[in-house]
PDB file of C-alpha atoms in Angstrom:
ATOM      1  CA  UNK A 206      15.327   7.780 -27.975  1.00  0.00           C
ATOM      2  CA  UNK A 207      16.892  10.452 -30.716  1.00  0.00           C
ATOM      3  CA  UNK A 208      19.365  11.331 -27.389  1.00  0.00           C
ATOM      4  CA  UNK A 209      19.499   8.650 -24.785  1.00  0.00           C
ATOM      5  CA  UNK A 210      20.755  11.175 -22.124  1.00  0.00           C
ATOM      6  CA  UNK A 211      24.709  10.945 -22.825  1.00  0.00           C
ATOM      7  CA  UNK A 212      24.319   8.446 -25.645  1.00  0.00           C
ATOM      8  CA  UNK A 213      23.732   9.689 -29.271  1.00  0.00           C
ATOM      9  CA  UNK A 214      20.660   6.696 -30.268  1.00  0.00           C
ATOM     10  CA  UNK A 215      20.660   4.858 -27.162  1.00  0.00           C
ATOM     11  CA  UNK A 216      17.715   2.689 -26.600  1.00  0.00           C
ATOM     12  CA  UNK A 217      18.908   0.170 -24.075  1.00  0.00           C
ATOM     13  CA  UNK A 218      19.889   0.164 -20.624  1.00  0.00           C
ATOM     14  CA  UNK A 219      21.395  -3.028 -19.235  1.00  0.00           C
ATOM     15  CA  UNK A 220      21.852  -4.176 -15.814  1.00  0.00           C
ATOM     16  CA  UNK A 221      24.015  -6.689 -14.559  1.00  0.00           C
ATOM     17  CA  UNK A 222      23.716  -7.065 -10.800  1.00  0.00           C
ATOM     18  CA  UNK A 223      24.864 -10.066  -8.820  1.00  0.00           C
ATOM     19  CA  UNK A 224      24.702 -10.700  -4.878  1.00  0.00           C
ATOM     20  CA  UNK A 225      23.678 -13.442  -2.502  1.00  0.00           C
ATOM     21  CA  UNK A 226      20.857 -13.442  -0.302  1.00  0.00           C
ATOM     22  CA  UNK A 227      20.019 -16.032   3.060  1.00  0.00           C
ATOM     23  CA  UNK A 228      17.746 -16.223   6.019  1.00  0.00           C
ATOM     24  CA  UNK A 229      19.168 -15.753   9.574  1.00  0.00           C
ATOM     25  CA  UNK A 230      17.887 -18.775  11.227  1.00  0.00           C
ATOM     26  CA  UNK A 231      13.920 -19.320  11.759  1.00  0.00           C
ATOM     27  CA  UNK A 232      13.853 -15.649  12.787  1.00  0.00           C
ATOM     28  CA  UNK A 233      11.852 -14.176   9.837  1.00  0.00           C
ATOM     29  CA  UNK A 234      14.246 -12.161   9.094  1.00  0.00           C
ATOM     30  CA  UNK A 235      16.500 -12.078   5.663  1.00  0.00           C
ATOM     31  CA  UNK A 236      19.306 -10.523   4.109  1.00  0.00           C
ATOM     32  CA  UNK A 237      20.111  -9.525   0.542  1.00  0.00           C
ATOM     33  CA  UNK A 238      23.800  -8.257  -0.671  1.00  0.00           C
ATOM     34  CA  UNK A 239      25.518  -7.231  -3.777  1.00  0.00           C
ATOM     35  CA  UNK A 240      26.658  -5.182  -7.015  1.00  0.00           C
ATOM     36  CA  UNK A 241      24.223  -3.481  -9.499  1.00  0.00           C
ATOM     37  CA  UNK A 242      25.583  -2.367 -12.938  1.00  0.00           C
ATOM     38  CA  UNK A 243      23.610  -0.031 -15.069  1.00  0.00           C
ATOM     39  CA  UNK A 244      25.548  -0.148 -18.825  1.00  0.00           C
ATOM     40  CA  UNK A 245      24.376   1.890 -21.892  1.00  0.00           C
ATOM     41  CA  UNK A 246      25.606   0.841 -24.961  1.00  0.00           C
ATOM     42  CA  UNK A 247      26.048   3.938 -27.604  1.00  0.00           C
ATOM     43  CA  UNK A 248      28.514   6.555 -28.608  1.00  0.00           C
ATOM     44  CA  UNK A 249      28.782   9.184 -26.465  1.00  0.00           C
ATOM     45  CA  UNK A 250      27.525  12.691 -27.372  1.00  0.00           C
ATOM     46  CA  UNK A 251      29.563  16.028 -27.406  1.00  0.00           C
ATOM     47  CA  UNK A 252      30.029  19.130 -24.543  1.00  0.00           C
ATOM     48  CA  UNK A 253      26.754  19.885 -24.312  1.00  0.00           C
ATOM     49  CA  UNK A 254      25.689  17.503 -21.839  1.00  0.00           C
ATOM     50  CA  UNK A 255      29.261  17.208 -20.193  1.00  0.00           C
ATOM     51  CA  UNK A 256      29.472  21.471 -19.833  1.00  0.00           C
ATOM     52  CA  UNK A 257      25.735  21.257 -18.279  1.00  0.00           C
ATOM     53  CA  UNK A 258      27.366  18.856 -15.418  1.00  0.00           C
ATOM     54  CA  UNK A 259      26.612  15.693 -16.563  1.00  0.00           C
ATOM     55  CA  UNK A 260      29.020  13.081 -17.742  1.00  0.00           C
ATOM     56  CA  UNK A 261      29.041   8.820 -18.958  1.00  0.00           C
ATOM     57  CA  UNK A 262      25.941   7.476 -16.881  1.00  0.00           C
ATOM     58  CA  UNK A 263      27.556   4.077 -16.726  1.00  0.00           C
ATOM     59  CA  UNK A 264      26.684   3.179 -12.665  1.00  0.00           C
ATOM     60  CA  UNK A 265      28.155   1.073 -10.321  1.00  0.00           C
ATOM     61  CA  UNK A 266      26.598   0.635  -6.705  1.00  0.00           C
ATOM     62  CA  UNK A 267      26.628  -2.039  -3.872  1.00  0.00           C
ATOM     63  CA  UNK A 268      23.723  -2.567  -1.998  1.00  0.00           C
ATOM     64  CA  UNK A 269      22.511  -4.288   1.171  1.00  0.00           C
ATOM     65  CA  UNK A 270      18.450  -5.042   2.055  1.00  0.00           C
ATOM     66  CA  UNK A 271      17.337  -6.376   5.487  1.00  0.00           C
ATOM     67  CA  UNK A 272      13.671  -7.822   5.058  1.00  0.00           C
ATOM     68  CA  UNK A 273      11.175  -9.134   7.863  1.00  0.00           C
ATOM     69  CA  UNK A 274       7.989 -10.843   6.233  1.00  0.00           C
ATOM     70  CA  UNK A 275       6.474  -8.243   4.310  1.00  0.00           C
ATOM     71  CA  UNK A 276       8.716  -5.425   5.324  1.00  0.00           C
ATOM     72  CA  UNK A 277      11.722  -4.666   3.762  1.00  0.00           C
ATOM     73  CA  UNK A 278      15.065  -1.805   3.984  1.00  0.00           C
ATOM     74  CA  UNK A 279      17.321  -1.028   1.305  1.00  0.00           C
ATOM     75  CA  UNK A 280      20.530   1.156   0.275  1.00  0.00           C
ATOM     76  CA  UNK A 281      22.305   1.165  -2.449  1.00  0.00           C
ATOM     77  CA  UNK A 282      25.615   3.116  -2.722  1.00  0.00           C
ATOM     78  CA  UNK A 283      27.504   4.867  -5.634  1.00  0.00           C
ATOM     79  CA  UNK A 284      31.235   3.240  -6.010  1.00  0.00           C
ATOM     80  CA  UNK A 285      31.235   5.588  -9.659  1.00  0.00           C
ATOM     81  CA  UNK A 286      28.971   8.855 -10.673  1.00  0.00           C
ATOM     82  CA  UNK A 287      25.413   7.809 -11.158  1.00  0.00           C
ATOM     83  CA  UNK A 288      23.619   8.121 -13.834  1.00  0.00           C
ATOM     84  CA  UNK A 289      25.997  10.768 -15.360  1.00  0.00           C
ATOM     85  CA  UNK A 290      26.378  13.626 -12.715  1.00  0.00           C
ATOM     86  CA  UNK A 291      29.237  14.577 -12.131  1.00  0.00           C
ATOM     87  CA  UNK A 292      31.685  14.374  -8.301  1.00  0.00           C
ATOM     88  CA  UNK A 293      28.149  11.946  -7.159  1.00  0.00           C
ATOM     89  CA  UNK A 294      30.183   8.916  -6.422  1.00  0.00           C
ATOM     90  CA  UNK A 295      29.184   8.418  -2.475  1.00  0.00           C
ATOM     91  CA  UNK A 296      25.717   9.365  -3.231  1.00  0.00           C
ATOM     92  CA  UNK A 297      23.205   6.667  -2.027  1.00  0.00           C
ATOM     93  CA  UNK A 298      19.572   5.999  -2.394  1.00  0.00           C
ATOM     94  CA  UNK A 299      17.760   4.394   0.857  1.00  0.00           C
ATOM     95  CA  UNK A 300      14.116   2.854   0.714  1.00  0.00           C
ATOM     96  CA  UNK A 301      11.468   1.278   2.539  1.00  0.00           C
ATOM     97  CA  UNK A 302       9.339  -1.626   1.202  1.00  0.00           C
ATOM     98  CA  UNK A 303       6.082  -3.107   2.167  1.00  0.00           C
ATOM     99  CA  UNK A 304       4.332  -5.668   0.279  1.00  0.00           C
ATOM    100  CA  UNK A 305       1.470  -6.941   2.668  1.00  0.00           C
ATOM    101  CA  UNK A 306      -0.926 -10.246   2.103  1.00  0.00           C
ATOM    102  CA  UNK A 307      -4.823  -8.481   2.523  1.00  0.00           C
ATOM    103  CA  UNK A 308      -5.809 -12.233   4.454  1.00  0.00           C
ATOM    104  CA  UNK A 309      -6.569 -15.443   1.899  1.00  0.00           C
ATOM    105  CA  UNK A 310      -7.678 -12.673  -1.033  1.00  0.00           C
ATOM    106  CA  UNK A 311      -4.350 -13.318  -3.511  1.00  0.00           C
ATOM    107  CA  UNK A 312      -4.610  -9.923  -2.710  1.00  0.00           C
ATOM    108  CA  UNK A 313      -0.753  -7.661  -1.900  1.00  0.00           C
ATOM    109  CA  UNK A 314      -1.015  -3.932  -0.500  1.00  0.00           C
ATOM    110  CA  UNK A 315       2.482  -2.311  -2.286  1.00  0.00           C
ATOM    111  CA  UNK A 316       4.124   0.629  -0.370  1.00  0.00           C
ATOM    112  CA  UNK A 317       7.237   2.118  -0.859  1.00  0.00           C
ATOM    113  CA  UNK A 318       8.711   4.830   0.173  1.00  0.00           C
ATOM    114  CA  UNK A 319      12.265   5.712  -1.310  1.00  0.00           C
ATOM    115  CA  UNK A 320      15.721   8.934  -0.659  1.00  0.00           C
ATOM    116  CA  UNK A 321      18.208   9.995  -3.036  1.00  0.00           C
ATOM    117  CA  UNK A 322      20.797  11.246  -1.622  1.00  0.00           C
ATOM    118  CA  UNK A 323      23.450  13.078  -4.243  1.00  0.00           C
ATOM    119  CA  UNK A 324      27.213  13.967  -3.162  1.00  0.00           C
ATOM    120  CA  UNK A 325      29.022  16.756  -4.605  1.00  0.00           C
ATOM    121  CA  UNK A 326      29.104  19.275  -6.333  1.00  0.00           C
ATOM    122  CA  UNK A 327      29.906  20.585 -10.042  1.00  0.00           C
ATOM    123  CA  UNK A 328      31.287  24.141 -10.758  1.00  0.00           C
ATOM    124  CA  UNK A 329      30.682  25.073  -6.813  1.00  0.00           C
ATOM    125  CA  UNK A 330      26.741  24.393  -7.459  1.00  0.00           C
ATOM    126  CA  UNK A 331      25.733  21.529  -4.560  1.00  0.00           C
ATOM    127  CA  UNK A 332      24.459  17.917  -6.414  1.00  0.00           C
ATOM    128  CA  UNK A 333      22.154  17.795  -3.198  1.00  0.00           C
ATOM    129  CA  UNK A 334      20.508  20.639  -3.957  1.00  0.00           C
ATOM    130  CA  UNK A 335      19.570  19.578  -8.007  1.00  0.00           C
ATOM    131  CA  UNK A 336      18.931  16.213  -7.473  1.00  0.00           C
ATOM    132  CA  UNK A 337      18.124  14.731  -4.358  1.00  0.00           C
ATOM    133  CA  UNK A 338      14.569  13.928  -4.105  1.00  0.00           C
ATOM    134  CA  UNK A 339      12.039  11.230  -2.301  1.00  0.00           C
ATOM    135  CA  UNK A 340       9.712   9.154  -3.913  1.00  0.00           C
ATOM    136  CA  UNK A 341       6.836   6.741  -3.044  1.00  0.00           C
ATOM    137  CA  UNK A 342       4.207   4.592  -4.602  1.00  0.00           C
ATOM    138  CA  UNK A 343       1.145   2.915  -3.322  1.00  0.00           C
ATOM    139  CA  UNK A 344      -0.667   0.040  -5.024  1.00  0.00           C
ATOM    140  CA  UNK A 345      -2.235  -3.503  -4.774  1.00  0.00           C
ATOM    141  CA  UNK A 346      -1.282  -6.538  -7.073  1.00  0.00           C
ATOM    142  CA  UNK A 347      -3.887  -9.074  -7.490  1.00  0.00           C
ATOM    143  CA  UNK A 348      -2.421 -12.938  -8.059  1.00  0.00           C
ATOM    144  CA  UNK A 349      -3.377 -16.518  -9.157  1.00  0.00           C
ATOM    145  CA  UNK A 350      -2.113 -19.660  -9.015  1.00  0.00           C
ATOM    146  CA  UNK A 351      -1.349 -20.190 -12.693  1.00  0.00           C
ATOM    147  CA  UNK A 352       1.143 -17.281 -12.319  1.00  0.00           C
ATOM    148  CA  UNK A 353      -0.965 -14.423 -13.435  1.00  0.00           C
ATOM    149  CA  UNK A 354      -0.716 -10.875 -11.722  1.00  0.00           C
ATOM    150  CA  UNK A 355      -2.639  -7.882 -12.269  1.00  0.00           C
ATOM    151  CA  UNK A 356      -2.399  -4.691 -10.134  1.00  0.00           C
ATOM    152  CA  UNK A 357      -2.373  -1.042 -10.136  1.00  0.00           C
ATOM    153  CA  UNK A 358      -0.087   1.579  -8.338  1.00  0.00           C
ATOM    154  CA  UNK A 359       0.177   5.468  -8.358  1.00  0.00           C
ATOM    155  CA  UNK A 360       3.858   6.718  -7.862  1.00  0.00           C
ATOM    156  CA  UNK A 361       5.210  10.674  -6.676  1.00  0.00           C
ATOM    157  CA  UNK A 362       8.341  12.418  -6.336  1.00  0.00           C
ATOM    158  CA  UNK A 363       9.165  15.761  -5.052  1.00  0.00           C
ATOM    159  CA  UNK A 364      12.298  15.462  -7.800  1.00  0.00           C
ATOM    160  CA  UNK A 365      12.717  19.349  -9.283  1.00  0.00           C
ATOM    161  CA  UNK A 366      12.249  20.352 -12.692  1.00  0.00           C
ATOM    162  CA  UNK A 367      15.511  21.473 -12.823  1.00  0.00           C
ATOM    163  CA  UNK A 368      17.409  18.485 -12.616  1.00  0.00           C
ATOM    164  CA  UNK A 369      14.596  15.959 -14.046  1.00  0.00           C
ATOM    165  CA  UNK A 370      14.018  17.540 -17.162  1.00  0.00           C
ATOM    166  CA  UNK A 371      14.892  14.704 -20.162  1.00  0.00           C
ATOM    167  CA  UNK A 372      13.760  16.208 -24.154  1.00  0.00           C
ATOM    168  CA  UNK A 373      11.487  18.864 -22.343  1.00  0.00           C
ATOM    169  CA  UNK A 374       9.606  16.688 -20.048  1.00  0.00           C
ATOM    170  CA  UNK A 375       9.634  16.460 -16.183  1.00  0.00           C
ATOM    171  CA  UNK A 376      10.211  12.961 -15.669  1.00  0.00           C
ATOM    172  CA  UNK A 377       9.597  13.269 -11.982  1.00  0.00           C
ATOM    173  CA  UNK A 378       5.756  13.785 -12.626  1.00  0.00           C
ATOM    174  CA  UNK A 379       3.383  11.526 -10.648  1.00  0.00           C
ATOM    175  CA  UNK A 380       2.286   8.711 -12.776  1.00  0.00           C
ATOM    176  CA  UNK A 381      -0.659   5.987 -12.365  1.00  0.00           C
ATOM    177  CA  UNK A 382       0.080   2.556 -13.684  1.00  0.00           C
ATOM    178  CA  UNK A 383      -2.175  -0.341 -14.496  1.00  0.00           C
ATOM    179  CA  UNK A 384      -0.174  -3.876 -15.798  1.00  0.00           C
ATOM    180  CA  UNK A 385      -0.734  -7.521 -16.338  1.00  0.00           C
ATOM    181  CA  UNK A 386       1.631  -9.985 -16.036  1.00  0.00           C
ATOM    182  CA  UNK A 387       2.617 -13.025 -16.461  1.00  0.00           C
ATOM    183  CA  UNK A 388       5.062 -15.396 -14.543  1.00  0.00           C
ATOM    184  CA  UNK A 389       6.649 -18.581 -15.298  1.00  0.00           C
TER     185      UNK A 389
END
């Protein structure tokens, strides 16, 4: 990117995470807790973005998830400002995920619903009004025993243009994605 958000010449997002995952006996219930750290190396840009209510996009979140078979509920809570939005610490992202196997076909239906709630304000304007949104995904994945996965999904959001425009494009636009993946 010529101008990667708050960093000049950034083309890297470094995600560092760690946690603990375990099951609760033979109940089928499992949990996962940990930290997520998003780092954007590069030189910070000048006052234009800061004047618009943005700062260093460095983000540190704590998360917790509960799962039962193919259903998961997860919450991530911002310990720092979230992705450069000033005064947004304490914001959270709550999500429900379902990866439902379709019989013995090797096909899995993938469903997701998320809610991003922004806290705080900049110059009297609520971050909640500008940046809070819902997002969703519906798709399917076909897996083979050799580690090859093929799938497609549709994602959408109700994110407003005002808070989610980057380089002249609304990054909240609905998308359709097709993928081929090999796991080892």
